[in-house]
Amino acid sequence: MFTTDNVVVSIGGSILVPGENDSEYILRLAAMLKEVSKDARLAVICGGGKTARYYAGIAKELGGGDYEQDILGIAATRMNAQLLALALGDMPDDVHRTPEALVNDGRRISVMGGTEPGHTTDAVTAMVAKALGATRMINATAVDGVYTADPRKDPNAKKISRMTIDELDDIVYDEHHASSSGVFDPLGVKIARESKIDILIVDGRDIDELRNAILGKEIKGTFVDSH
Ligand code: UTP
C-alpha cells in the first residue's frame, strides 16, 4: 500500500497555463492541494508550457542555442510556479530553489520550477522525489496516460494502465532518438529507475483524478512500476 508521507507532483505547463481559464484552473488546483496537504507533505514542480516554448522560440530566432533557450524555459517554469504559489496564498521569493533546499523548507506544500539547463521538469521531479525519499511521483499532464501509439494519429491506440519502468524507458529511448516531443524526459526515467520511484501519469485537468493519484487511490491513468 502507498504511504502518503511525501508526494511529489509535477504539473505540466500545458495544463497550468493553456491560455484559457488559467486562473480558474490554478485556483481549483490550489484548493485541492491545500486539502490533501493535511494527509501528505507535497512537493509540486511546475512546467513551462506555452510560455517556455514562446520565449525559447524567440531566443532561437535571435541566435540563441540550446543553453539560452533552456535559460528562458526555466524562467517560464518559475513564473508558473509563482502563479501556483500565489494561488496557495504563500508566494515565495525563492522559486529559484534547488531540490535540496526544498527538502529542508519545512512547508506542507513546496512549489518550484526548473533548476538548470539540459533537462526538463520531469527530471527535476525525479530529483526532488529522490531527495525526499519518495516512493512515487505524479506526472500531471494534458494526456490521460501512456498509449500504445499516438491516440491523435492512431484510432486503435490503447491506454496502458500498468507498465514497468523498463517498458517506459524503451518508449522514451525510441522517442528521444526520433526527436519527437517525448512522453517523459529520459533523465527522469533513469533517476526513477535507479531510485525505485513509481511514476503515475494522469490527466492533471481532472482534479479528482489528480487527488486520487496523490492519495494513492485507484487512477484512470498509467501506473509505471519501478519496483
Ligand atoms: P518543461 O519541463 O515544462 O518542458 O520546461 P517540457 O516537458 O518540454 O514542457 P511541457 O510543460 O511538458 O509542455 C520547459 C523548458 O525549460 C527548460 C527546457 O528547455 C524545457 O524544455 N528547462 C526546464 C531546463 O532547461 N531545465 C529545467 O530544470 C527545467
PDB file of C-alpha atoms and ligand atoms in Angstrom:
ATOM      1  CA  MET A   1       0.000   0.000   0.000  1.00  0.00           C
ATOM      2  CA  PHE A   2       1.143   3.541  -0.659  1.00  0.00           C
ATOM      3  CA  THR A   3       2.342   5.826   2.042  1.00  0.00           C
ATOM      4  CA  THR A   4       1.306   9.433   1.660  1.00  0.00           C
ATOM      5  CA  ASP A   5       4.137  10.996   3.653  1.00  0.00           C
ATOM      6  CA  ASN A   6       5.969  12.710   0.816  1.00  0.00           C
ATOM      7  CA  VAL A   7       4.223  13.069  -2.504  1.00  0.00           C
ATOM      8  CA  VAL A   8       5.944  14.715  -5.434  1.00  0.00           C
ATOM      9  CA  VAL A   9       3.744  16.135  -8.173  1.00  0.00           C
ATOM     10  CA  SER A  10       4.762  17.598 -11.496  1.00  0.00           C
ATOM     11  CA  ILE A  11       2.205  19.868 -13.140  1.00  0.00           C
ATOM     12  CA  GLY A  12       2.825  20.301 -16.871  1.00  0.00           C
ATOM     13  CA  GLY A  13       2.865  23.863 -18.134  1.00  0.00           C
ATOM     14  CA  SER A  14       0.346  22.797 -20.764  1.00  0.00           C
ATOM     15  CA  ILE A  15      -2.301  22.356 -18.058  1.00  0.00           C
ATOM     16  CA  LEU A  16      -1.264  25.211 -15.754  1.00  0.00           C
ATOM     17  CA  VAL A  17      -1.401  27.903 -18.406  1.00  0.00           C
ATOM     18  CA  PRO A  18      -3.087  26.533 -21.555  1.00  0.00           C
ATOM     19  CA  GLY A  19      -4.201  30.099 -22.347  1.00  0.00           C
ATOM     20  CA  GLU A  20      -7.850  29.780 -21.362  1.00  0.00           C
ATOM     21  CA  ASN A  21      -9.425  29.911 -17.877  1.00  0.00           C
ATOM     22  CA  ASP A  22      -5.928  29.620 -16.442  1.00  0.00           C
ATOM     23  CA  SER A  23      -6.621  31.337 -13.114  1.00  0.00           C
ATOM     24  CA  GLU A  24      -9.776  29.278 -12.636  1.00  0.00           C
ATOM     25  CA  TYR A  25      -7.835  26.006 -13.002  1.00  0.00           C
ATOM     26  CA  ILE A  26      -4.947  27.212 -10.839  1.00  0.00           C
ATOM     27  CA  LEU A  27      -7.382  28.153  -8.055  1.00  0.00           C
ATOM     28  CA  ARG A  28      -9.114  24.754  -8.186  1.00  0.00           C
ATOM     29  CA  LEU A  29      -5.730  23.021  -8.165  1.00  0.00           C
ATOM     30  CA  ALA A  30      -4.529  25.105  -5.207  1.00  0.00           C
ATOM     31  CA  ALA A  31      -7.707  24.332  -3.241  1.00  0.00           C
ATOM     32  CA  MET A  32      -7.294  20.581  -3.821  1.00  0.00           C
ATOM     33  CA  LEU A  33      -3.573  20.669  -2.923  1.00  0.00           C
ATOM     34  CA  LYS A  34      -4.345  22.503   0.333  1.00  0.00           C
ATOM     35  CA  GLU A  35      -6.994  19.932   1.180  1.00  0.00           C
ATOM     36  CA  VAL A  36      -4.730  16.896   0.567  1.00  0.00           C
ATOM     37  CA  SER A  37      -1.740  18.548   2.262  1.00  0.00           C
ATOM     38  CA  LYS A  38      -3.453  17.617   5.532  1.00  0.00           C
ATOM     39  CA  ASP A  39      -2.655  13.978   4.661  1.00  0.00           C
ATOM     40  CA  ALA A  40       0.607  14.357   2.755  1.00  0.00           C
ATOM     41  CA  ARG A  41       3.599  16.631   2.531  1.00  0.00           C
ATOM     42  CA  LEU A  42       3.569  17.853  -1.080  1.00  0.00           C
ATOM     43  CA  ALA A  43       6.337  18.984  -3.382  1.00  0.00           C
ATOM     44  CA  VAL A  44       4.998  20.498  -6.590  1.00  0.00           C
ATOM     45  CA  ILE A  45       7.147  21.142  -9.662  1.00  0.00           C
ATOM     46  CA  CYS A  46       5.679  23.356 -12.382  1.00  0.00           C
ATOM     47  CA  GLY A  47       6.425  23.078 -16.101  1.00  0.00           C
ATOM     48  CA  GLY A  48       6.854  25.906 -18.576  1.00  0.00           C
ATOM     49  CA  GLY A  49       4.291  25.073 -21.268  1.00  0.00           C
ATOM     50  CA  LYS A  50       3.459  27.570 -23.998  1.00  0.00           C
ATOM     51  CA  THR A  51       5.280  30.400 -22.270  1.00  0.00           C
ATOM     52  CA  ALA A  52       8.521  28.418 -22.290  1.00  0.00           C
ATOM     53  CA  ARG A  53       8.124  27.492 -25.950  1.00  0.00           C
ATOM     54  CA  TYR A  54       7.254  31.085 -26.899  1.00  0.00           C
ATOM     55  CA  TYR A  55      10.329  32.590 -25.260  1.00  0.00           C
ATOM     56  CA  ALA A  56      12.635  29.770 -26.381  1.00  0.00           C
ATOM     57  CA  GLY A  57      11.384  30.281 -29.944  1.00  0.00           C
ATOM     58  CA  ILE A  58      12.232  33.983 -29.902  1.00  0.00           C
ATOM     59  CA  ALA A  59      15.616  33.243 -28.316  1.00  0.00           C
ATOM     60  CA  LYS A  60      16.318  30.814 -31.152  1.00  0.00           C
ATOM     61  CA  GLU A  61      15.421  33.425 -33.773  1.00  0.00           C
ATOM     62  CA  LEU A  62      17.835  35.769 -32.037  1.00  0.00           C
ATOM     63  CA  GLY A  63      20.620  33.225 -32.483  1.00  0.00           C
ATOM     64  CA  GLY A  64      20.396  31.558 -29.074  1.00  0.00           C
ATOM     65  CA  GLY A  65      21.389  27.914 -28.764  1.00  0.00           C
ATOM     66  CA  ASP A  66      20.040  25.156 -26.524  1.00  0.00           C
ATOM     67  CA  TYR A  67      21.580  26.702 -23.424  1.00  0.00           C
ATOM     68  CA  GLU A  68      19.969  30.100 -23.941  1.00  0.00           C
ATOM     69  CA  GLN A  69      16.622  28.512 -24.813  1.00  0.00           C
ATOM     70  CA  ASP A  70      16.798  26.412 -21.649  1.00  0.00           C
ATOM     71  CA  ILE A  71      17.511  29.508 -19.532  1.00  0.00           C
ATOM     72  CA  LEU A  72      14.330  31.136 -20.853  1.00  0.00           C
ATOM     73  CA  GLY A  73      12.399  27.888 -20.440  1.00  0.00           C
ATOM     74  CA  ILE A  74      13.465  27.715 -16.791  1.00  0.00           C
ATOM     75  CA  ALA A  75      12.332  31.319 -16.259  1.00  0.00           C
ATOM     76  CA  ALA A  76       8.893  30.328 -17.606  1.00  0.00           C
ATOM     77  CA  THR A  77       8.663  27.321 -15.254  1.00  0.00           C
ATOM     78  CA  ARG A  78       9.469  29.635 -12.347  1.00  0.00           C
ATOM     79  CA  MET A  79       6.821  32.154 -13.383  1.00  0.00           C
ATOM     80  CA  ASN A  80       4.276  29.319 -13.438  1.00  0.00           C
ATOM     81  CA  ALA A  81       5.479  28.149 -10.025  1.00  0.00           C
ATOM     82  CA  GLN A  82       4.947  31.674  -8.730  1.00  0.00           C
ATOM     83  CA  LEU A  83       1.381  31.709 -10.051  1.00  0.00           C
ATOM     84  CA  LEU A  84       0.578  28.478  -8.212  1.00  0.00           C
ATOM     85  CA  ALA A  85       2.312  29.745  -5.062  1.00  0.00           C
ATOM     86  CA  LEU A  86       0.255  32.924  -5.281  1.00  0.00           C
ATOM     87  CA  ALA A  87      -2.960  30.901  -5.513  1.00  0.00           C
ATOM     88  CA  LEU A  88      -1.814  28.900  -2.482  1.00  0.00           C
ATOM     89  CA  GLY A  89      -1.576  32.194  -0.603  1.00  0.00           C
ATOM     90  CA  ASP A  90       2.089  31.733   0.052  1.00  0.00           C
ATOM     91  CA  MET A  91       4.005  33.291  -2.815  1.00  0.00           C
ATOM     92  CA  PRO A  92       7.630  32.528  -2.146  1.00  0.00           C
ATOM     93  CA  ASP A  93      10.512  34.645  -3.330  1.00  0.00           C
ATOM     94  CA  ASP A  94      12.600  31.518  -3.629  1.00  0.00           C
ATOM     95  CA  VAL A  95      11.283  29.614  -6.643  1.00  0.00           C
ATOM     96  CA  HIS A  96      14.941  29.509  -7.656  1.00  0.00           C
ATOM     97  CA  ARG A  97      15.387  26.807  -5.074  1.00  0.00           C
ATOM     98  CA  THR A  98      17.140  23.508  -5.572  1.00  0.00           C
ATOM     99  CA  PRO A  99      15.673  20.083  -4.756  1.00  0.00           C
ATOM    100  CA  GLU A 100      17.879  20.035  -1.643  1.00  0.00           C
ATOM    101  CA  ALA A 101      16.586  23.427  -0.444  1.00  0.00           C
ATOM    102  CA  LEU A 102      13.023  22.229  -0.985  1.00  0.00           C
ATOM    103  CA  VAL A 103      13.574  19.180   1.200  1.00  0.00           C
ATOM    104  CA  ASN A 104      14.538  21.434   4.102  1.00  0.00           C
ATOM    105  CA  ASP A 105      11.989  24.217   3.728  1.00  0.00           C
ATOM    106  CA  GLY A 106       9.572  22.648   6.208  1.00  0.00           C
ATOM    107  CA  ARG A 107       6.392  23.578   4.330  1.00  0.00           C
ATOM    108  CA  ARG A 108       3.386  21.277   3.857  1.00  0.00           C
ATOM    109  CA  ILE A 109       3.343  22.370   0.206  1.00  0.00           C
ATOM    110  CA  SER A 110       6.532  23.453  -1.562  1.00  0.00           C
ATOM    111  CA  VAL A 111       6.456  24.789  -5.106  1.00  0.00           C
ATOM    112  CA  MET A 112       9.314  25.148  -7.554  1.00  0.00           C
ATOM    113  CA  GLY A 113      10.107  25.316 -11.263  1.00  0.00           C
ATOM    114  CA  GLY A 114      13.124  24.139 -13.229  1.00  0.00           C
ATOM    115  CA  THR A 115      16.692  24.204 -11.988  1.00  0.00           C
ATOM    116  CA  GLU A 116      19.398  24.212 -14.629  1.00  0.00           C
ATOM    117  CA  PRO A 117      19.804  23.817 -18.413  1.00  0.00           C
ATOM    118  CA  GLY A 118      19.934  20.388 -20.017  1.00  0.00           C
ATOM    119  CA  HIS A 119      16.791  18.658 -18.802  1.00  0.00           C
ATOM    120  CA  THR A 120      13.080  19.272 -18.223  1.00  0.00           C
ATOM    121  CA  THR A 121      10.941  19.464 -15.102  1.00  0.00           C
ATOM    122  CA  ASP A 122      10.319  15.689 -15.412  1.00  0.00           C
ATOM    123  CA  ALA A 123      13.943  15.214 -14.401  1.00  0.00           C
ATOM    124  CA  VAL A 124      13.666  17.841 -11.642  1.00  0.00           C
ATOM    125  CA  THR A 125      10.604  15.995 -10.314  1.00  0.00           C
ATOM    126  CA  ALA A 126      12.562  12.752 -10.143  1.00  0.00           C
ATOM    127  CA  MET A 127      15.459  14.559  -8.414  1.00  0.00           C
ATOM    128  CA  VAL A 128      13.077  16.004  -5.814  1.00  0.00           C
ATOM    129  CA  ALA A 129      11.450  12.590  -5.269  1.00  0.00           C
ATOM    130  CA  LYS A 130      14.882  11.059  -4.773  1.00  0.00           C
ATOM    131  CA  ALA A 131      15.963  13.835  -2.375  1.00  0.00           C
ATOM    132  CA  LEU A 132      12.754  13.397  -0.352  1.00  0.00           C
ATOM    133  CA  GLY A 133      12.983   9.600  -0.363  1.00  0.00           C
ATOM    134  CA  ALA A 134       9.543   9.450  -2.019  1.00  0.00           C
ATOM    135  CA  THR A 135       8.404   6.116  -3.431  1.00  0.00           C
ATOM    136  CA  ARG A 136       6.308   7.614  -6.221  1.00  0.00           C
ATOM    137  CA  MET A 137       5.935  10.730  -8.287  1.00  0.00           C
ATOM    138  CA  ILE A 138       2.911  12.001 -10.119  1.00  0.00           C
ATOM    139  CA  ASN A 139       3.122  13.454 -13.578  1.00  0.00           C
ATOM    140  CA  ALA A 140       0.037  15.554 -14.268  1.00  0.00           C
ATOM    141  CA  THR A 141      -0.163  16.214 -17.995  1.00  0.00           C
ATOM    142  CA  ALA A 142      -2.692  17.097 -20.684  1.00  0.00           C
ATOM    143  CA  VAL A 143      -2.998  13.448 -21.784  1.00  0.00           C
ATOM    144  CA  ASP A 144      -4.621  10.880 -19.557  1.00  0.00           C
ATOM    145  CA  GLY A 145      -1.883   8.254 -19.655  1.00  0.00           C
ATOM    146  CA  VAL A 146       0.593   6.431 -21.865  1.00  0.00           C
ATOM    147  CA  TYR A 147      -0.850   4.909 -25.062  1.00  0.00           C
ATOM    148  CA  THR A 148       0.303   2.089 -27.313  1.00  0.00           C
ATOM    149  CA  ALA A 149       0.508   4.680 -30.134  1.00  0.00           C
ATOM    150  CA  ASP A 150      -0.250   8.374 -30.549  1.00  0.00           C
ATOM    151  CA  PRO A 151      -4.054   8.481 -29.975  1.00  0.00           C
ATOM    152  CA  ARG A 152      -4.337  11.620 -32.134  1.00  0.00           C
ATOM    153  CA  LYS A 153      -2.990   9.694 -35.124  1.00  0.00           C
ATOM    154  CA  ASP A 154      -3.985   6.089 -34.480  1.00  0.00           C
ATOM    155  CA  PRO A 155      -7.642   5.254 -33.726  1.00  0.00           C
ATOM    156  CA  ASN A 156      -6.563   1.816 -32.442  1.00  0.00           C
ATOM    157  CA  ALA A 157      -4.246   3.292 -29.805  1.00  0.00           C
ATOM    158  CA  LYS A 158      -4.970   1.870 -26.360  1.00  0.00           C
ATOM    159  CA  LYS A 159      -4.230   3.348 -22.966  1.00  0.00           C
ATOM    160  CA  ILE A 160      -1.757   1.303 -20.927  1.00  0.00           C
ATOM    161  CA  SER A 161      -2.949   1.097 -17.340  1.00  0.00           C
ATOM    162  CA  ARG A 162       0.182  -0.512 -15.946  1.00  0.00           C
ATOM    163  CA  MET A 163       3.721  -0.860 -17.237  1.00  0.00           C
ATOM    164  CA  THR A 164       7.233  -1.394 -15.913  1.00  0.00           C
ATOM    165  CA  ILE A 165       9.877   1.328 -15.811  1.00  0.00           C
ATOM    166  CA  ASP A 166      11.891  -0.661 -18.391  1.00  0.00           C
ATOM    167  CA  GLU A 167       8.926  -0.517 -20.776  1.00  0.00           C
ATOM    168  CA  LEU A 168       8.683   3.255 -20.272  1.00  0.00           C
ATOM    169  CA  ASP A 169      12.424   3.512 -20.801  1.00  0.00           C
ATOM    170  CA  ASP A 170      12.051   1.717 -24.167  1.00  0.00           C
ATOM    171  CA  ILE A 171       9.389   4.233 -25.213  1.00  0.00           C
ATOM    172  CA  VAL A 172      11.289   7.369 -24.194  1.00  0.00           C
ATOM    173  CA  TYR A 173      14.515   5.998 -25.655  1.00  0.00           C
ATOM    174  CA  ASP A 174      12.864   5.462 -29.061  1.00  0.00           C
ATOM    175  CA  GLU A 175      11.096   8.812 -28.925  1.00  0.00           C
ATOM    176  CA  HIS A 176      14.243  10.589 -27.832  1.00  0.00           C
ATOM    177  CA  HIS A 177      16.123   9.263 -30.797  1.00  0.00           C
ATOM    178  CA  ALA A 178      13.309  10.105 -33.150  1.00  0.00           C
ATOM    179  CA  SER A 179      13.412  13.649 -31.649  1.00  0.00           C
ATOM    180  CA  SER A 180       9.677  13.612 -31.028  1.00  0.00           C
ATOM    181  CA  SER A 181       8.008  15.544 -28.213  1.00  0.00           C
ATOM    182  CA  GLY A 182       8.670  12.750 -25.703  1.00  0.00           C
ATOM    183  CA  VAL A 183       6.392  11.098 -23.189  1.00  0.00           C
ATOM    184  CA  PHE A 184       8.925  11.611 -20.426  1.00  0.00           C
ATOM    185  CA  ASP A 185      12.404  13.049 -20.003  1.00  0.00           C
ATOM    186  CA  PRO A 186      14.894  10.115 -20.286  1.00  0.00           C
ATOM    187  CA  LEU A 187      16.910  11.510 -17.341  1.00  0.00           C
ATOM    188  CA  GLY A 188      13.737  11.462 -15.227  1.00  0.00           C
ATOM    189  CA  VAL A 189      13.192   7.806 -16.124  1.00  0.00           C
ATOM    190  CA  LYS A 190      16.811   6.965 -15.301  1.00  0.00           C
ATOM    191  CA  ILE A 191      16.594   8.550 -11.837  1.00  0.00           C
ATOM    192  CA  ALA A 192      13.199   6.947 -11.169  1.00  0.00           C
ATOM    193  CA  ARG A 193      14.527   3.536 -12.131  1.00  0.00           C
ATOM    194  CA  GLU A 194      17.705   3.825 -10.052  1.00  0.00           C
ATOM    195  CA  SER A 195      15.863   5.163  -7.004  1.00  0.00           C
ATOM    196  CA  LYS A 196      12.843   2.844  -7.392  1.00  0.00           C
ATOM    197  CA  ILE A 197      10.321   5.660  -7.715  1.00  0.00           C
ATOM    198  CA  ASP A 198       6.988   4.662  -9.296  1.00  0.00           C
ATOM    199  CA  ILE A 199       5.542   7.152 -11.810  1.00  0.00           C
ATOM    200  CA  LEU A 200       1.822   7.869 -12.083  1.00  0.00           C
ATOM    201  CA  ILE A 201       0.884   9.591 -15.326  1.00  0.00           C
ATOM    202  CA  VAL A 202      -2.533  11.241 -15.046  1.00  0.00           C
ATOM    203  CA  ASP A 203      -4.700  13.883 -16.676  1.00  0.00           C
ATOM    204  CA  GLY A 204      -3.981  16.882 -14.469  1.00  0.00           C
ATOM    205  CA  ARG A 205      -7.023  18.785 -15.691  1.00  0.00           C
ATOM    206  CA  ASP A 206      -9.138  16.185 -13.917  1.00  0.00           C
ATOM    207  CA  ILE A 207      -8.762  17.392 -10.323  1.00  0.00           C
ATOM    208  CA  ASP A 208     -10.441  14.265  -8.867  1.00  0.00           C
ATOM    209  CA  GLU A 209      -8.035  12.010 -10.765  1.00  0.00           C
ATOM    210  CA  LEU A 210      -5.066  14.052  -9.538  1.00  0.00           C
ATOM    211  CA  ARG A 211      -6.378  13.908  -5.965  1.00  0.00           C
ATOM    212  CA  ASN A 212      -6.725  10.122  -6.229  1.00  0.00           C
ATOM    213  CA  ALA A 213      -3.156   9.823  -7.514  1.00  0.00           C
ATOM    214  CA  ILE A 214      -1.822  11.905  -4.613  1.00  0.00           C
ATOM    215  CA  LEU A 215      -3.785   9.912  -2.033  1.00  0.00           C
ATOM    216  CA  GLY A 216      -2.719   6.564  -3.508  1.00  0.00           C
ATOM    217  CA  LYS A 217      -6.207   5.609  -4.681  1.00  0.00           C
ATOM    218  CA  GLU A 218      -7.066   3.945  -7.964  1.00  0.00           C
ATOM    219  CA  ILE A 219      -6.325   6.062 -11.059  1.00  0.00           C
ATOM    220  CA  LYS A 220      -7.567   6.053 -14.652  1.00  0.00           C
ATOM    221  CA  GLY A 221      -4.096   6.934 -15.981  1.00  0.00           C
ATOM    222  CA  THR A 222      -0.902   4.894 -16.283  1.00  0.00           C
ATOM    223  CA  PHE A 223       0.979   3.389 -13.348  1.00  0.00           C
ATOM    224  CA  VAL A 224       4.680   2.846 -14.054  1.00  0.00           C
ATOM    225  CA  ASP A 225       6.118   0.281 -11.681  1.00  0.00           C
ATOM    226  CA  SER A 226       9.767   0.848 -10.725  1.00  0.00           C
ATOM    227  CA  HIS A 227       9.977  -1.937  -8.155  1.00  0.00           C
TER     228      HIS A 227
HETATM  229  P1  UTP B   1       9.307  21.854 -19.101  1.00  0.00           P
HETATM  230  O1  UTP B   1       9.816  20.912 -18.118  1.00  0.00           O
HETATM  231  O2  UTP B   1       7.981  22.445 -18.913  1.00  0.00           O
HETATM  232  O3  UTP B   1       9.462  21.249 -20.545  1.00  0.00           O
HETATM  233  O4  UTP B   1      10.355  23.047 -19.216  1.00  0.00           O
HETATM  234  P2  UTP B   1       8.568  20.316 -21.426  1.00  0.00           P
HETATM  235  O5  UTP B   1       8.425  18.991 -20.761  1.00  0.00           O
HETATM  236  O6  UTP B   1       9.178  20.388 -22.772  1.00  0.00           O
HETATM  237  O7  UTP B   1       7.185  21.087 -21.473  1.00  0.00           O
HETATM  238  P3  UTP B   1       5.647  20.791 -21.072  1.00  0.00           P
HETATM  239  O8  UTP B   1       5.376  21.783 -19.956  1.00  0.00           O
HETATM  240  O9  UTP B   1       5.520  19.367 -20.607  1.00  0.00           O
HETATM  241  O10 UTP B   1       4.895  21.105 -22.310  1.00  0.00           O
HETATM  242  C1  UTP B   1      10.346  23.943 -20.301  1.00  0.00           C
HETATM  243  C2  UTP B   1      11.737  24.090 -20.860  1.00  0.00           C
HETATM  244  O11 UTP B   1      12.600  24.720 -19.895  1.00  0.00           O
HETATM  245  C3  UTP B   1      13.892  24.162 -19.937  1.00  0.00           C
HETATM  246  C4  UTP B   1      13.887  23.140 -21.065  1.00  0.00           C
HETATM  247  O12 UTP B   1      14.295  23.817 -22.244  1.00  0.00           O
HETATM  248  C5  UTP B   1      12.425  22.755 -21.165  1.00  0.00           C
HETATM  249  O13 UTP B   1      12.071  22.282 -22.442  1.00  0.00           O
HETATM  250  N1  UTP B   1      14.249  23.596 -18.602  1.00  0.00           N
HETATM  251  C6  UTP B   1      13.267  23.276 -17.708  1.00  0.00           C
HETATM  252  C7  UTP B   1      15.563  23.400 -18.263  1.00  0.00           C
HETATM  253  O14 UTP B   1      16.467  23.663 -19.067  1.00  0.00           O
HETATM  254  N2  UTP B   1      15.877  22.914 -17.012  1.00  0.00           N
HETATM  255  C8  UTP B   1      14.919  22.613 -16.096  1.00  0.00           C
HETATM  256  O15 UTP B   1      15.264  22.200 -14.961  1.00  0.00           O
HETATM  257  C9  UTP B   1      13.580  22.787 -16.451  1.00  0.00           C
END
